[in-house]
Structures are given as structure tokens and as C-alpha cells.
Amino acid sequence: MRVLVTGHTGYIGSKLTPMLLAKGYDVVGLDTDLFKDCTFTGELADVPHIWKDVRDVAAEDVAGFDAIIHLAALSNDPLGDYDPGLTETINDQASVNIARMAKAAGVRRFLFASSCSNYGAAGQDFMKEDSPLDPITPYGVSKVAVEKAVGPLADETFCPVFLRASTAYGVSPRLRFDLVLNNLVAWAFTTGKVMLKSDGSPWRPVVHVEDICSAYIALLEADEETVRGRAYNIGTTTENYQIRDLAETVAQVVPDCEVSLADDAAPDKRCYRVDCNRIATEIPGFKPQWTIRRGAEELYETYKAVGLTLDDFEGQRFQRIAHVKHLVERGDLDTSLRWTDAIKTTSAA
């Protein structure tokens, strides 16, 4: 099967691409590679690639593929808030355009990176895939909009699937430090404190990046009749935690550290728990392997091996929004987050 992975050099994509290759898939990447200077550990898989902004994808870019895994996006709330209009254009409009071109080109399967943040401030209840969607950030709004626009494209020739990932954690070549468990372990390792930036009460479903990748592969291989037009919460129902629970786990893993509230700690409106039984019952090929304890241990050992410093993870290189702002200030990106002519990457087959 020939698969196009957009965002193949990102946090999830740099982990998913080698997993697809190991399964024997013919993989091509498509990415503008905003974070090409942000590799934390290891190397990226060497695959044929198209260096292109998702806003510029054309019909010929998607032709000839059996499936598209569409990961590329402004990939967190701070980036989504940077310019909500850009978030709509990149995350929503470009994604819908790619899906429509894919269907017209005869691509059978379209796997979209959606998010459990679609549920917004849901509180204590467990959200299922048919629960009301109430996103509270531009990022979440963009993901809901794509689901609503692409879902009706489903028919016997086109199989869109929406993966609503829980909050990711775990080691990847393009590691993100804005993700809660990755961030807490980094604070603990570099300062001796598990620094909570909220009051610790909000609920979050969490899932290891490797398990997210396994979900993509399982849904790529699942029967079309089962998954066509369906949304799936990605994770395990038992892996829903309050932020303070994550902090306590980190404190148990990282020696000689303590849980501490940031000076400006306040309640976080993003609070939701999710039910992941749909994927567990409908997709037997998906078997999550990770827990937060094991994930915290993996992160700690990796930070120790790399020699992570506070300046590393709080600085512009590994903070997504800080890095983007740095590139804009330096003139590498324009205000629409396109590479400037002086350093623009060129397309490659």
C-alpha cells in the first residue's frame, strides 16, 4: 500500500513513519518542516518527500496513493492562538481541500489527526464519540470543522476516519515539551520540582505517541465498512488522570523532586475524560502498550541520556510557539508562516 503522510517530520510523524516502513508500507512524506532545527534525539526516517505547505498542495501531490494520513497542522493551543485566522486556513481549509482532492484522485482512505480537545470543557463525564463537541480553542474549533466537512464525503469509494487522540506523551525524534507529561518530567529532571501550571484539578486522557501511531496503522488496516466515516477516541479509558495525578507519578519516577505550583497557577478550563471503548471493541488490531508510569520512566531516562537542561526545554528550540516566533523575528518565516524566499525549501520527489 502506498501511503502519503503529511507532517511526517513532526512529533507524531517522525515516530509513525519508521513504524509504517517496518510494516512494509511504501511511504512518502509531505511537510513544510517548520521544526527542521528541532530534532531532540535520534534521526528521522529517510523517505521520498515533498517539501510543501499544506496550503499549496495540488491534485498531482495526492494522486497515486492508496491512503493519506493527514497529520500536518498548527499542532497545539498556543500555536492555534497565535493567529486564529491562520489556524482556520491551515488546519481547517487546507485539510478539507486535501480530502476533497484525495477523493477526486481515487485515494481510498483518509485518516485525519483530530483531537479529544474537541470535547472542550466537558468536566467529569466520560466523553464518547457521539458526545457533544464543544471546543474552546481555535485549535479545537479547526479539528471539529474538518470532521464536519469531510465526514459527508464518505461513500463506497472514499473512507475518511477521524482519530481523536488523547493528550500525547513520550519520546519522539521531534519531541514536544508543551505536552503535559513531557513537560512535567522535564521540570522535575532539570529543577527538582514537578511544576504545575494549573491547580492540578483538570482531567486529561493521555496516550503514548507510539500507541497513537499504532492506532493509525490499525485503522489503516481495518475493514473499510467498519471504519468509514467513523471517529475514534485514541487511548485507553483507564488512562484518564487529573493533572496532579500525573505530577505525583513523575515525583515517584524522578529522584529527589517535589510537586510545586507555579506562581500563576490557576484552574484550566480544558477538562475532559474520554471513553475509548469504541476502538477497543471495533478495532482488535489496536493494543495499547504504554502507561503513564512507563512513559515517565522512558522520558526520564532519555532526558538523562541526552543531558537535558532547563534552557533546552524552556528555550525557543523545543517550544513550538517560541520557535515559530523566533523564525518570524529572524525573517526566516513571514507573518503567514511561510518560508521566506531566501531560505525556502524546495520540493523533492
Short mmCIF file of C-alpha atoms in Angstrom, two decimals:
data_model
loop_
_atom_site.label_atom_id
_atom_site.label_comp_id
_atom_site.label_asym_id
_atom_site.label_seq_id
_atom_site.Cartn_x
_atom_site.Cartn_y
_atom_site.Cartn_z
CA MET A 1 0.00 0.00 0.00
CA ARG A 2 1.32 3.44 -0.94
CA VAL A 3 0.75 5.98 1.85
CA LEU A 4 1.23 9.75 1.93
CA VAL A 5 1.96 11.07 5.43
CA THR A 6 1.57 14.83 5.79
CA GLY A 7 3.50 16.25 8.72
CA HIS A 8 5.88 13.30 8.57
CA THR A 9 8.68 15.23 10.30
CA GLY A 10 6.59 16.31 13.30
CA TYR A 11 6.19 14.84 16.78
CA ILE A 12 3.88 12.03 15.69
CA GLY A 13 5.01 11.80 12.08
CA SER A 14 8.68 11.22 12.91
CA LYS A 15 7.59 8.26 15.05
CA LEU A 16 4.90 6.93 12.71
CA THR A 17 6.96 6.95 9.50
CA PRO A 18 9.52 4.33 10.60
CA MET A 19 6.72 2.20 12.08
CA LEU A 20 4.94 2.21 8.71
CA LEU A 21 8.18 1.32 6.93
CA ALA A 22 8.73 -1.58 9.34
CA LYS A 23 5.28 -2.88 8.36
CA GLY A 24 6.21 -2.83 4.69
CA TYR A 25 4.29 0.27 3.58
CA ASP A 26 5.54 2.43 0.70
CA VAL A 27 5.69 5.83 2.45
CA VAL A 28 6.04 9.31 1.02
CA GLY A 29 6.16 12.36 3.29
CA LEU A 30 4.81 15.86 2.79
CA ASP A 31 5.87 18.65 5.12
CA THR A 32 6.97 22.28 5.20
CA ASP A 33 9.28 21.28 8.08
CA LEU A 34 8.89 24.31 10.33
CA PHE A 35 10.82 22.47 13.04
CA LYS A 36 13.75 21.20 10.99
CA ASP A 37 16.17 22.58 13.60
CA CYS A 38 14.36 20.92 16.49
CA THR A 39 15.40 17.25 16.42
CA PHE A 40 15.84 16.20 20.04
CA THR A 41 17.13 12.65 19.74
CA GLY A 42 17.73 10.06 17.05
CA GLU A 43 17.25 10.60 13.32
CA LEU A 44 14.28 10.98 11.02
CA ALA A 45 13.45 8.19 8.60
CA ASP A 46 14.73 8.81 5.09
CA VAL A 47 11.70 8.59 2.78
CA PRO A 48 10.77 10.25 -0.51
CA HIS A 49 9.24 13.59 0.38
CA ILE A 50 7.51 16.71 -0.89
CA TRP A 51 8.60 19.88 0.88
CA LYS A 52 5.39 21.83 0.58
CA ASP A 53 2.99 23.84 2.74
CA VAL A 54 -0.38 22.11 3.10
CA ARG A 55 -2.00 25.29 1.79
CA ASP A 56 -0.21 24.69 -1.52
CA VAL A 57 -0.97 21.00 -2.03
CA ALA A 58 -2.21 20.28 -5.55
CA ALA A 59 -4.07 17.37 -7.11
CA GLU A 60 -0.87 15.86 -8.50
CA ASP A 61 0.62 15.69 -4.99
CA VAL A 62 -2.07 13.28 -3.77
CA ALA A 63 -2.54 11.24 -6.93
CA GLY A 64 -1.39 7.63 -6.94
CA PHE A 65 -1.75 6.95 -3.22
CA ASP A 66 -3.91 4.29 -1.61
CA ALA A 67 -4.19 6.24 1.64
CA ILE A 68 -3.35 9.59 3.18
CA ILE A 69 -2.54 10.07 6.87
CA HIS A 70 -3.05 13.78 7.42
CA LEU A 71 -1.12 14.93 10.49
CA ALA A 72 0.14 18.33 9.34
CA ALA A 73 -1.31 21.26 11.29
CA LEU A 74 -0.51 24.04 13.72
CA SER A 75 -0.38 21.43 16.38
CA ASN A 76 -1.27 22.84 19.79
CA ASP A 77 -3.35 25.50 21.52
CA PRO A 78 -0.61 28.17 21.81
CA LEU A 79 0.16 27.87 18.09
CA GLY A 80 -3.55 27.85 17.34
CA ASP A 81 -3.99 31.04 19.36
CA TYR A 82 -1.03 32.76 17.64
CA ASP A 83 -3.28 33.76 14.72
CA PRO A 84 -6.74 32.13 14.74
CA GLY A 85 -7.21 33.10 11.10
CA LEU A 86 -4.10 31.17 10.13
CA THR A 87 -5.27 28.23 12.21
CA GLU A 88 -8.53 28.18 10.27
CA THR A 89 -6.72 28.39 6.94
CA ILE A 90 -4.07 25.76 7.69
CA ASN A 91 -5.84 23.32 9.98
CA ASP A 92 -9.35 23.57 8.55
CA GLN A 93 -9.50 24.83 4.97
CA ALA A 94 -6.29 23.19 3.75
CA SER A 95 -7.25 19.87 5.35
CA VAL A 96 -10.68 19.88 3.72
CA ASN A 97 -9.14 20.77 0.36
CA ILE A 98 -6.68 17.87 0.63
CA ALA A 99 -9.51 15.47 1.48
CA ARG A 100 -11.55 16.62 -1.50
CA MET A 101 -8.57 16.33 -3.84
CA ALA A 102 -7.80 12.90 -2.43
CA LYS A 103 -11.31 11.66 -3.15
CA ALA A 104 -11.23 13.08 -6.67
CA ALA A 105 -7.85 11.40 -7.26
CA GLY A 106 -9.15 8.00 -6.20
CA VAL A 107 -7.39 7.79 -2.81
CA ARG A 108 -9.49 5.28 -0.91
CA ARG A 109 -8.63 6.05 2.71
CA PHE A 110 -8.09 9.37 4.50
CA LEU A 111 -7.02 9.24 8.16
CA PHE A 112 -7.33 12.63 9.86
CA ALA A 113 -5.49 13.71 13.00
CA SER A 114 -8.34 15.07 15.09
CA SER A 115 -8.26 15.57 18.86
CA CYS A 116 -10.05 14.87 22.11
CA SER A 117 -9.80 18.63 22.71
CA ASN A 118 -12.94 18.68 20.52
CA TYR A 119 -14.88 17.98 23.74
CA GLY A 120 -13.68 21.21 25.37
CA ALA A 121 -14.73 21.93 28.96
CA ALA A 122 -16.66 18.69 29.39
CA GLY A 123 -16.00 18.26 33.11
CA GLN A 124 -16.28 14.94 34.91
CA ASP A 125 -18.31 12.95 32.39
CA PHE A 126 -16.72 10.41 30.08
CA MET A 127 -16.98 11.65 26.50
CA LYS A 128 -17.84 9.14 23.80
CA GLU A 129 -17.51 9.73 20.08
CA ASP A 130 -21.17 10.73 19.85
CA SER A 131 -20.96 13.13 22.81
CA PRO A 132 -21.47 16.84 22.10
CA LEU A 133 -18.45 18.63 20.68
CA ASP A 134 -17.71 21.93 22.40
CA PRO A 135 -14.17 23.10 21.54
CA ILE A 136 -12.94 26.16 23.42
CA THR A 137 -9.77 26.98 21.45
CA PRO A 138 -9.11 27.81 17.78
CA TYR A 139 -7.17 24.54 17.52
CA GLY A 140 -10.16 22.51 18.72
CA VAL A 141 -12.58 24.50 16.56
CA SER A 142 -10.47 23.73 13.48
CA LYS A 143 -10.48 20.00 14.17
CA VAL A 144 -14.26 19.89 14.63
CA ALA A 145 -14.75 21.87 11.41
CA VAL A 146 -12.74 19.33 9.40
CA GLU A 147 -14.69 16.40 10.80
CA LYS A 148 -17.97 18.09 9.89
CA ALA A 149 -16.84 18.95 6.36
CA VAL A 150 -15.04 15.70 5.47
CA GLY A 151 -17.47 13.24 7.07
CA PRO A 152 -20.13 13.72 4.36
CA LEU A 153 -17.56 12.83 1.67
CA ALA A 154 -17.66 9.21 2.79
CA ASP A 155 -19.02 6.74 0.25
CA GLU A 156 -18.13 3.36 -1.21
CA THR A 157 -15.04 4.85 -2.90
CA PHE A 158 -13.76 7.07 -0.07
CA CYS A 159 -13.18 6.13 3.55
CA PRO A 160 -12.40 9.02 5.89
CA VAL A 161 -11.57 8.15 9.51
CA PHE A 162 -11.11 10.65 12.35
CA LEU A 163 -8.60 9.87 15.10
CA ARG A 164 -9.35 11.94 18.20
CA ALA A 165 -6.10 11.49 20.05
CA SER A 166 -5.85 11.88 23.79
CA THR A 167 -3.07 14.18 25.05
CA ALA A 168 0.14 12.65 23.75
CA TYR A 169 3.33 11.96 25.67
CA GLY A 170 6.53 10.03 25.13
CA VAL A 171 9.84 10.18 23.29
CA SER A 172 9.98 11.06 19.60
CA PRO A 173 12.79 12.46 17.45
CA ARG A 174 10.85 15.74 17.25
CA LEU A 175 9.94 15.79 20.93
CA ARG A 176 7.42 18.37 22.15
CA PHE A 177 7.87 19.86 25.62
CA ASP A 178 4.50 21.62 25.68
CA LEU A 179 2.73 18.29 26.27
CA VAL A 180 1.85 17.83 29.91
CA LEU A 181 3.73 14.65 30.90
CA ASN A 182 6.77 15.51 28.76
CA ASN A 183 6.80 18.94 30.41
CA LEU A 184 6.39 17.71 33.98
CA VAL A 185 9.23 15.20 33.67
CA ALA A 186 11.43 17.89 32.12
CA TRP A 187 10.76 20.27 35.03
CA ALA A 188 11.44 17.51 37.52
CA PHE A 189 14.68 16.45 35.85
CA THR A 190 16.13 19.93 35.38
CA THR A 191 14.91 21.73 38.53
CA GLY A 192 13.95 19.09 41.08
CA LYS A 193 10.37 20.36 41.02
CA VAL A 194 7.31 18.98 39.24
CA MET A 195 5.99 22.37 38.20
CA LEU A 196 2.19 22.56 37.80
CA LYS A 197 1.00 25.48 35.71
CA SER A 198 -2.64 24.87 36.68
CA ASP A 199 -4.12 23.97 40.05
CA GLY A 200 -3.85 20.28 39.13
CA SER A 201 -7.58 19.59 39.12
CA PRO A 202 -8.38 19.28 35.37
CA TRP A 203 -8.85 15.85 33.86
CA ARG A 204 -6.90 14.69 30.82
CA PRO A 205 -6.90 11.49 28.81
CA VAL A 206 -3.29 10.67 27.93
CA VAL A 207 -1.72 8.29 25.42
CA HIS A 208 1.83 7.47 24.39
CA VAL A 209 2.90 8.69 20.94
CA GLU A 210 3.78 5.11 19.97
CA ASP A 211 0.26 3.95 20.81
CA ILE A 212 -1.13 6.80 18.68
CA CYS A 213 0.99 5.55 15.79
CA SER A 214 -0.24 2.01 16.38
CA ALA A 215 -3.81 3.31 16.15
CA TYR A 216 -3.10 4.83 12.74
CA ILE A 217 -1.72 1.54 11.49
CA ALA A 218 -4.63 -0.45 12.94
CA LEU A 219 -7.18 1.88 11.33
CA LEU A 220 -5.27 1.84 8.06
CA GLU A 221 -5.62 -1.94 8.06
CA ALA A 222 -9.18 -2.18 9.42
CA ASP A 223 -12.14 -3.16 7.26
CA GLU A 224 -13.47 -0.12 5.39
CA GLU A 225 -17.06 -0.99 6.15
CA THR A 226 -16.30 -0.83 9.87
CA VAL A 227 -14.42 2.47 9.97
CA ARG A 228 -15.84 4.54 7.11
CA GLY A 229 -16.83 7.98 8.37
CA ARG A 230 -16.20 7.00 11.99
CA ALA A 231 -14.46 8.92 14.74
CA TYR A 232 -12.37 7.10 17.34
CA ASN A 233 -11.09 8.31 20.70
CA ILE A 234 -7.47 7.17 20.76
CA GLY A 235 -6.18 5.91 24.06
CA THR A 236 -7.35 3.67 26.89
CA THR A 237 -10.31 4.50 29.11
CA THR A 238 -8.27 3.71 32.23
CA GLU A 239 -5.65 6.31 31.21
CA ASN A 240 -7.64 9.39 32.26
CA TYR A 241 -5.95 11.36 35.02
CA GLN A 242 -6.14 14.62 36.86
CA ILE A 243 -3.01 16.69 36.26
CA ARG A 244 -1.99 16.33 39.91
CA ASP A 245 -2.05 12.53 39.48
CA LEU A 246 0.41 12.86 36.61
CA ALA A 247 2.58 15.08 38.80
CA GLU A 248 2.62 12.55 41.63
CA THR A 249 3.66 9.79 39.22
CA VAL A 250 6.52 11.93 37.95
CA ALA A 251 7.62 12.62 41.52
CA GLN A 252 7.80 8.87 42.10
CA VAL A 253 9.96 8.34 39.00
CA VAL A 254 12.41 11.25 39.13
CA PRO A 255 14.66 11.09 42.20
CA ASP A 256 14.74 13.93 44.72
CA CYS A 257 11.98 16.07 43.29
CA GLU A 258 8.82 17.60 44.72
CA VAL A 259 5.47 18.76 43.33
CA SER A 260 5.22 22.56 43.13
CA LEU A 261 2.61 25.03 41.88
CA ALA A 262 3.72 27.80 39.53
CA ASP A 263 3.26 31.30 40.90
CA ASP A 264 0.45 31.98 38.43
CA ALA A 265 -1.22 28.56 38.75
CA ALA A 266 -4.96 28.70 38.16
CA PRO A 267 -7.75 26.36 37.09
CA ASP A 268 -7.56 25.24 33.45
CA LYS A 269 -10.84 25.38 31.51
CA ARG A 270 -9.78 22.40 29.42
CA CYS A 271 -11.13 19.49 31.43
CA TYR A 272 -12.42 16.26 29.95
CA ARG A 273 -12.33 12.50 30.28
CA VAL A 274 -12.86 10.17 27.33
CA ASP A 275 -14.24 6.72 26.78
CA CYS A 276 -12.06 4.71 24.39
CA ASN A 277 -14.19 1.58 24.22
CA ARG A 278 -15.19 2.09 20.57
CA ILE A 279 -11.68 1.49 19.25
CA ALA A 280 -11.11 -1.27 21.80
CA THR A 281 -14.18 -3.21 20.63
CA GLU A 282 -14.25 -2.41 16.90
CA ILE A 283 -10.53 -2.48 16.10
CA PRO A 284 -8.96 -5.60 17.65
CA GLY A 285 -5.64 -4.76 15.98
CA PHE A 286 -5.17 -1.79 18.30
CA LYS A 287 -3.50 -2.91 21.52
CA PRO A 288 -2.05 0.00 23.56
CA GLN A 289 1.18 -0.88 25.34
CA TRP A 290 2.00 2.15 27.48
CA THR A 291 1.06 3.55 30.89
CA ILE A 292 1.99 6.92 32.38
CA ARG A 293 4.43 5.28 34.78
CA ARG A 294 6.31 3.56 31.99
CA GLY A 295 6.15 6.72 29.89
CA ALA A 296 7.55 8.88 32.69
CA GLU A 297 10.40 6.40 33.12
CA GLU A 298 11.15 6.49 29.37
CA LEU A 299 11.20 10.29 29.38
CA TYR A 300 13.41 10.48 32.46
CA GLU A 301 15.96 8.03 31.05
CA THR A 302 16.02 9.87 27.71
CA TYR A 303 16.46 13.29 29.31
CA LYS A 304 19.28 11.86 31.38
CA ALA A 305 20.98 10.31 28.34
CA VAL A 306 20.69 13.50 26.27
CA GLY A 307 21.67 15.76 29.16
CA LEU A 308 18.58 17.96 29.00
CA THR A 309 18.95 21.43 30.54
CA LEU A 310 16.35 23.96 31.63
CA ASP A 311 17.43 26.30 28.83
CA ASP A 312 16.89 23.50 26.30
CA PHE A 313 13.27 22.79 27.05
CA GLU A 314 12.18 26.28 28.08
CA GLY A 315 14.02 27.93 25.20
CA GLN A 316 12.91 28.61 21.64
CA ARG A 317 14.31 25.46 20.08
CA PHE A 318 11.94 22.96 21.67
CA GLN A 319 8.92 25.14 22.49
CA ARG A 320 6.74 25.15 19.37
CA ILE A 321 5.26 28.63 19.70
CA ALA A 322 8.56 30.16 20.82
CA HIS A 323 10.37 28.57 17.89
CA VAL A 324 7.84 29.85 15.36
CA LYS A 325 8.04 33.37 16.79
CA HIS A 326 11.84 33.16 16.65
CA LEU A 327 11.75 32.19 12.96
CA VAL A 328 9.39 35.09 12.21
CA GLU A 329 11.55 37.58 14.12
CA ARG A 330 14.67 36.30 12.32
CA GLY A 331 12.97 36.69 8.95
CA ASP A 332 13.00 33.00 8.06
CA LEU A 333 9.20 32.90 8.12
CA ASP A 334 6.83 35.63 7.05
CA THR A 335 3.78 36.53 9.14
CA SER A 336 1.70 33.93 7.29
CA LEU A 337 4.20 31.29 8.49
CA ARG A 338 5.58 30.61 5.04
CA TRP A 339 9.31 30.28 4.47
CA THR A 340 10.76 33.46 3.02
CA ASP A 341 12.34 33.35 -0.44
CA ALA A 342 15.86 33.46 0.97
CA ILE A 343 15.63 30.06 2.66
CA LYS A 344 12.57 28.47 1.07
CA THR A 345 12.85 24.71 0.90
CA THR A 346 12.45 23.14 -2.49
CA SER A 347 10.19 20.27 -3.42
CA ALA A 348 11.75 16.85 -3.83
CA ALA A 349 10.30 13.67 -5.23
#
